[in-house]
Each structure stands twice: as structure tokens, then as C-alpha cells.
PDB file of C-alpha atoms in Angstrom:
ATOM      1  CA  UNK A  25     -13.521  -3.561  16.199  1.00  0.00           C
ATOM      2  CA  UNK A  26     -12.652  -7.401  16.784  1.00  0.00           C
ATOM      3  CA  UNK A  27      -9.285  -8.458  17.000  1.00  0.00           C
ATOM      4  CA  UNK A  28      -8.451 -12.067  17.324  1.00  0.00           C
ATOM      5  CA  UNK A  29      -4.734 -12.604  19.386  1.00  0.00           C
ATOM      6  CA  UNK A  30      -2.936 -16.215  18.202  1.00  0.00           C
ATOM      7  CA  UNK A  31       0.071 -17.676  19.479  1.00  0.00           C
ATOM      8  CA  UNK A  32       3.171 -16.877  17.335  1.00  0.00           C
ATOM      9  CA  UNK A  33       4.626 -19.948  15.414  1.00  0.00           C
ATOM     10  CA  UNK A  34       7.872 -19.965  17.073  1.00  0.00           C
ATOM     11  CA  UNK A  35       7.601 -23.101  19.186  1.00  0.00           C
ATOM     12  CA  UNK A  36       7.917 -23.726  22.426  1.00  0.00           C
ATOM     13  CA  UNK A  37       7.208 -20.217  24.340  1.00  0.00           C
ATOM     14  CA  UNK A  38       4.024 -18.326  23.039  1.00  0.00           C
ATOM     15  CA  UNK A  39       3.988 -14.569  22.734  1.00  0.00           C
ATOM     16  CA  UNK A  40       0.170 -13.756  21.865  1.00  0.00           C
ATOM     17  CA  UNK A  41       0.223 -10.912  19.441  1.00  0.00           C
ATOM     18  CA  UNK A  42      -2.756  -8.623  17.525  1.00  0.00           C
ATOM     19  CA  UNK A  43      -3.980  -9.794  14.443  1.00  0.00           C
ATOM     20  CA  UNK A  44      -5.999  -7.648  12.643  1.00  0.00           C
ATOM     21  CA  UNK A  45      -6.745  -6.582   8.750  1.00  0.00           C
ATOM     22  CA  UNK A  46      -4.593  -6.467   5.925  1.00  0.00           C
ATOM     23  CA  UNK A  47      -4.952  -5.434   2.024  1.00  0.00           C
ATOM     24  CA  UNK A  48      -3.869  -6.706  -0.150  1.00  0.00           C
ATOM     25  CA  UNK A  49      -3.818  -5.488  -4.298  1.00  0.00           C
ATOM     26  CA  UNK A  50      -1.853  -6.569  -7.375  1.00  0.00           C
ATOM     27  CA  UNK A  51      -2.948  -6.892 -11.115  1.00  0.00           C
ATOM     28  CA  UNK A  52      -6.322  -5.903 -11.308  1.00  0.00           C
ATOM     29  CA  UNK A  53      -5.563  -2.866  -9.648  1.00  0.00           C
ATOM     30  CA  UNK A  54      -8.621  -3.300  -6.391  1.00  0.00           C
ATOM     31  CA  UNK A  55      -7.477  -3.238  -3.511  1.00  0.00           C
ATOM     32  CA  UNK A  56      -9.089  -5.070  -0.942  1.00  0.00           C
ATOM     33  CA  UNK A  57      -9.106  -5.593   2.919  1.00  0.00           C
ATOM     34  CA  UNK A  58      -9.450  -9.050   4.582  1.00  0.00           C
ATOM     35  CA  UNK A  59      -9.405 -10.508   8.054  1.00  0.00           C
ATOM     36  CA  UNK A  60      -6.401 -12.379   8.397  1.00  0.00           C
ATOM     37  CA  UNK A  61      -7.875 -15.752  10.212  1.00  0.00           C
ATOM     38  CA  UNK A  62     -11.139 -17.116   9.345  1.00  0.00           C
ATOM     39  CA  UNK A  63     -14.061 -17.352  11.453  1.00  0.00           C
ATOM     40  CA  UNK A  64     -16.092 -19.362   9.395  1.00  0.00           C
ATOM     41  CA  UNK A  65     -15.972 -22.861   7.644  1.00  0.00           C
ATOM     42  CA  UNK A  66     -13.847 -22.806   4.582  1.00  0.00           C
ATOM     43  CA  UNK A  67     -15.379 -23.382   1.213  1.00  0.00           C
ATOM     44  CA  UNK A  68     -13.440 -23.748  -2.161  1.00  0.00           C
ATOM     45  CA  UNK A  69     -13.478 -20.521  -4.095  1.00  0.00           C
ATOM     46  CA  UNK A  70     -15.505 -18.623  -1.077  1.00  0.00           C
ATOM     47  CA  UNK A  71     -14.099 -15.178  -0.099  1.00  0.00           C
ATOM     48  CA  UNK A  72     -15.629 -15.459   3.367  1.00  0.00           C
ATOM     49  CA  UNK A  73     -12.659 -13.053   4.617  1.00  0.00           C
ATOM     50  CA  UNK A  74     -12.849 -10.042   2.287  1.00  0.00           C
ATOM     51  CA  UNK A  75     -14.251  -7.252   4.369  1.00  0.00           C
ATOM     52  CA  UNK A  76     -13.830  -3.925   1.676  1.00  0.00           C
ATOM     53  CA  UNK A  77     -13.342  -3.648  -1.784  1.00  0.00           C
ATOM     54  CA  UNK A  78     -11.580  -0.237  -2.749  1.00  0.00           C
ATOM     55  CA  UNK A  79     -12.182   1.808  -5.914  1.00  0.00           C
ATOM     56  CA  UNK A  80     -10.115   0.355  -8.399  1.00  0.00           C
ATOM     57  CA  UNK A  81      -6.417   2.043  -9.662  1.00  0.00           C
ATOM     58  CA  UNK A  82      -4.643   2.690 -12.983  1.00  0.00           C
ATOM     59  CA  UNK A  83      -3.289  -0.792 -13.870  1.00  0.00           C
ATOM     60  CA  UNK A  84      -1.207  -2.766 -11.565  1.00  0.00           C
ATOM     61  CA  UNK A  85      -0.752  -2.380  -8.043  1.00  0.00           C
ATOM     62  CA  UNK A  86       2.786  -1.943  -7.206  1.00  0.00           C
ATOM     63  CA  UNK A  87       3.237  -0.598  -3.823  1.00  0.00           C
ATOM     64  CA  UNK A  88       1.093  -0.248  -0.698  1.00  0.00           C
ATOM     65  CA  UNK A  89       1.567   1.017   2.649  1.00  0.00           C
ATOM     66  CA  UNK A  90      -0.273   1.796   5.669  1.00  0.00           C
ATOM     67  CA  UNK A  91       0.311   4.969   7.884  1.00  0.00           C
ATOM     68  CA  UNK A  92       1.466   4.681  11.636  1.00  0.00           C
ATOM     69  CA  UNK A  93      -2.477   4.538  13.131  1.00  0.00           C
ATOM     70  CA  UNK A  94      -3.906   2.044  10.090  1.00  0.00           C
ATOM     71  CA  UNK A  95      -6.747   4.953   9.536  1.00  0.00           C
ATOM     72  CA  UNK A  96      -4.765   5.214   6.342  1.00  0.00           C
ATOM     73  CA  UNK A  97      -2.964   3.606   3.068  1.00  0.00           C
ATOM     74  CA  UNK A  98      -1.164   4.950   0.308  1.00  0.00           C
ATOM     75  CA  UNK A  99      -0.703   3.006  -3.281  1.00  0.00           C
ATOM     76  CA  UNK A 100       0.873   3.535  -6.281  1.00  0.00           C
ATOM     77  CA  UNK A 101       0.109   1.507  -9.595  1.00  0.00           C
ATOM     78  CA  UNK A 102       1.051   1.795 -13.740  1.00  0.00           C
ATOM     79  CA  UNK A 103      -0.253   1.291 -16.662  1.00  0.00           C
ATOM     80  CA  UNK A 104       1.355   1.929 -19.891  1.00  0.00           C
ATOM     81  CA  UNK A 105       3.701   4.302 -19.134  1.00  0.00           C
ATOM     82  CA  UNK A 106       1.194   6.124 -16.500  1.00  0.00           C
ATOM     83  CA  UNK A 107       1.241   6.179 -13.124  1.00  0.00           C
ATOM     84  CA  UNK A 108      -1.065   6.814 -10.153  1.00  0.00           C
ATOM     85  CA  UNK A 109      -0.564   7.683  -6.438  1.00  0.00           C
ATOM     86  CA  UNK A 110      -3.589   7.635  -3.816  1.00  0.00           C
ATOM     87  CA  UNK A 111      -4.153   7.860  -0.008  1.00  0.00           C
ATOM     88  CA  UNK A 112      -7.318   5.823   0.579  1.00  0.00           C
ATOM     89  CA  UNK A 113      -9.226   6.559   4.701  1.00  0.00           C
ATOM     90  CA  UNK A 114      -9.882   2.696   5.574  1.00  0.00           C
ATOM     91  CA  UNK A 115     -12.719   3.782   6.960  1.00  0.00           C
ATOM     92  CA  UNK A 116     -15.108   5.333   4.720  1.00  0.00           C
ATOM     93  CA  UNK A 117     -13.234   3.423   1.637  1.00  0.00           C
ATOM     94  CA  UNK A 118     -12.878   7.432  -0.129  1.00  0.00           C
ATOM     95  CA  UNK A 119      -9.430   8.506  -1.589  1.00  0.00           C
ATOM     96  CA  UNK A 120      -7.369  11.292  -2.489  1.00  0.00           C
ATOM     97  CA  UNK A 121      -5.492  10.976  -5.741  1.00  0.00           C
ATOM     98  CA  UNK A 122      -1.956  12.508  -5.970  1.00  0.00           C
ATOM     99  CA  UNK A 123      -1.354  15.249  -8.305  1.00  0.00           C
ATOM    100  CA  UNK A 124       1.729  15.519 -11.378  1.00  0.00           C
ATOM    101  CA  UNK A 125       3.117  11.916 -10.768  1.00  0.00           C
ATOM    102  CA  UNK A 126       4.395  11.712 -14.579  1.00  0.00           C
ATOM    103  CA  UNK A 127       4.995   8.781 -15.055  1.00  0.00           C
ATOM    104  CA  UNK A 128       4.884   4.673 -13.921  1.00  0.00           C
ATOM    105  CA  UNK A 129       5.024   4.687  -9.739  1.00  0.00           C
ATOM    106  CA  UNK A 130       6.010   1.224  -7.631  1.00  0.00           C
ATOM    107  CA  UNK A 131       6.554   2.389  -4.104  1.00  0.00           C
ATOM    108  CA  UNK A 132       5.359   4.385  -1.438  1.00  0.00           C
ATOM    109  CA  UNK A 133       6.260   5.729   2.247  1.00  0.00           C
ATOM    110  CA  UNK A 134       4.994   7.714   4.762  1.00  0.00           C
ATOM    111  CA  UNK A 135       7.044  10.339   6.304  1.00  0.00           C
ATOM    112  CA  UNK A 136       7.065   9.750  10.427  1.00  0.00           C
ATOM    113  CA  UNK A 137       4.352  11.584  11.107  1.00  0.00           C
ATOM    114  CA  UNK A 138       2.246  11.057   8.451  1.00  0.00           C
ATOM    115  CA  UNK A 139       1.760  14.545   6.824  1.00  0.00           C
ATOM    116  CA  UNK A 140       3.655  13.675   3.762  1.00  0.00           C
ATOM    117  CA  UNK A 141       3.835  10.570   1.393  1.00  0.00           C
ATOM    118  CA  UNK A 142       6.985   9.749  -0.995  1.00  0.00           C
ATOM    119  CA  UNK A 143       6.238   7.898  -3.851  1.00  0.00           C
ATOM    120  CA  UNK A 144       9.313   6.969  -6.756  1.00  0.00           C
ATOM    121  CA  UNK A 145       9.375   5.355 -10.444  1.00  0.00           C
ATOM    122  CA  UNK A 146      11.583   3.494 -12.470  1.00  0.00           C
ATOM    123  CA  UNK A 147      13.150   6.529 -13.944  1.00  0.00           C
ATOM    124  CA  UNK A 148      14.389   7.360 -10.208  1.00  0.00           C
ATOM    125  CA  UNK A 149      11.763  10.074  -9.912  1.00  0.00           C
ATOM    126  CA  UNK A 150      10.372  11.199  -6.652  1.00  0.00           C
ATOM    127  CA  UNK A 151       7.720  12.783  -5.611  1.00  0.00           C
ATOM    128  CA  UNK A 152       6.738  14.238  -1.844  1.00  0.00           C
ATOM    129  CA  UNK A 153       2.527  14.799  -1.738  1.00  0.00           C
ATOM    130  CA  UNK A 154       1.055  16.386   1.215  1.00  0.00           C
ATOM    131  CA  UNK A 155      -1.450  12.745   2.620  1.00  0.00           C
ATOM    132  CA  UNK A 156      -4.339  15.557   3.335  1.00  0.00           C
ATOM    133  CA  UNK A 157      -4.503  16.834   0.337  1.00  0.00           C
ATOM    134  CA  UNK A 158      -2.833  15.141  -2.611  1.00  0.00           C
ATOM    135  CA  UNK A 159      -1.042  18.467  -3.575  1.00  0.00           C
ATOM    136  CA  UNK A 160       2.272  17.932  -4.342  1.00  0.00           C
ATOM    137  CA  UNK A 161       5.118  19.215  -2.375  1.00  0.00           C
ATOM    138  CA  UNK A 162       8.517  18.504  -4.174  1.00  0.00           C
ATOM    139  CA  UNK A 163       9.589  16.438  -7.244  1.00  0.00           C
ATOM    140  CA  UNK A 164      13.269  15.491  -7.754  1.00  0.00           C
ATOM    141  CA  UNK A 165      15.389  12.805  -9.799  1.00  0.00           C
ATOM    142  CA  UNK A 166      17.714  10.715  -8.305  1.00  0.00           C
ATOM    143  CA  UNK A 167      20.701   9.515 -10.442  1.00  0.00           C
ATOM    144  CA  UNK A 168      22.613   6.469 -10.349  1.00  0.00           C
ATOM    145  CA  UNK A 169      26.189   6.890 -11.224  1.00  0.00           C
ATOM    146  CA  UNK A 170      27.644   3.417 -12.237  1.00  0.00           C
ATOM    147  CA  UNK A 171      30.854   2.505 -10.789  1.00  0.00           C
ATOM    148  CA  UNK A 172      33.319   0.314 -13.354  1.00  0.00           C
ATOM    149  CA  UNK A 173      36.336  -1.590 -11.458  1.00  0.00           C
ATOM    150  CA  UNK A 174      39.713  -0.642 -12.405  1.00  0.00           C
ATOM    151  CA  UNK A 175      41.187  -2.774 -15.245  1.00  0.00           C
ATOM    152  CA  UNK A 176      37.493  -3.660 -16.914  1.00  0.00           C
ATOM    153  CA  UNK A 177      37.180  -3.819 -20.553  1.00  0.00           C
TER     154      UNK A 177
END
């Protein structure tokens, strides 16, 4: 695998540092890996740097994150009230979907590790998948108590 190393833009004193791949998704719901500097001529419009294309997700893309090694990424996406949670191998581009998310999801971790993914909604729900297998582990809510100042109306 290529990696180019560029000088960090912090002036003076360079510190080379690994520049690799990144993905990037959003409102189509595709995810898709790029090179992040060029190594050809730019050309209006071109998309000389895409690398993969990913099967496409429910809606948008809200949330994306790569495990510790970069061999994997989870994402989470909604649509209508619906949500969807998958761990995609970088590699071979294939994915395992996340079972019972019930509703919209916008965020994702990995557990250190890497066994387990969380994933969360708007409604405060949680949900812990094993990353090998999609199953899920544990569902909970998490409740916001608002706090009113003494002597509000």
C-alpha cells in the first residue's frame, strides 16, 4: 500500500507524518474512500482520487468511524424515521448490517478493542452490536433530566 508523508502546516519546524485514505459519506448515503493528496493533474469535475465506492445506506450518512487498525468502519444513517448501523471490511468493500436499531442512528464508536460497536439516536437510545457479527448485545435509553435555576418562571 502507498503512503505519501507531507510536512505538517505548522511553519517553521516540519514533522513528516502518514497520510493515507479517508471516507468520506453524507446525503446520498455511499460512502466512499479517497486518497487524500493527488497524484495526478487536476481537472474540473474529475474524481481522480476516489479509490472505492461502498454499497449504499438507508438515507443520510450521519456518523462514521474507523476501528483502531483501519481494516474496518462502522456507519450509521436515517431515513424517515429508520435507521441503519453497518461495519463495512475496507478491504473487500462487504458489510455486516446491525440488527434491532429501531429507529434514526447519528453516531458510532468502537469499544477499545474493537469487538463491540455503540451506536445512539436522537431519542437517546443506545445500542452495543458485537463488529463480527452484527448481533446485538445490549440496548438501553439514556435520559436527560433538565435542570431549571432557582427563581425561574
Amino acid at each position: 500500500k502507498k503512503m505519501t508523508k507531507v510536512p505538517d502546516d505548522q511553519g517553521g519546524t516540519f514533522t513528516l507524518k502518514v497520510y493515507d485514505e479517508v471516507v468520506f459519506a453524507g446525503s446520498d448515503g455511499t460512502p466512499r474512500m479517497y486518497k487524500i493528496h493527488r497524484e495526478t493533474k487536476r481537472v474540473i469535475g474529475d474524481d481522480a482520487n476516489k479509490l472505492k465506492e461502498f454499497e449504499k445506506m438507508l438515507g443520510r450518512v450521519y456518523g462514521l468511524k474507523f476501528d483502531d487498525d483501519g481494516g474496518r468502519f462502522a456507519a450509521a444513517s436515517s431515513l424517515d424515521g429508520k435507521g441503519q448501523v453497518r461495519v463495512y471490511n475496507v478491504e473487500t468493500g462487504k458489510f455486516i448490517a446491525c440488527e434491532k436499531v429501531t429507529g434514526p442512528a447519528y453516531t458510532v464508536a468502537w469499544k477499545p478493542g474493537g469487538k463491540e460497536i455503540a451506536s445512539a439516536g436522537f431519542d437517546g437510545t443506545i445500542w452495543l452490536h458485537d463488529a463480527a457479527t452484527g448481533k446485538l448485545v445490549k440496548s438501553f435509553v439514556v435520559k436527560h433530566e433538565a435542570k431549571v435555576a432557582s427563581g425561574a418562571q
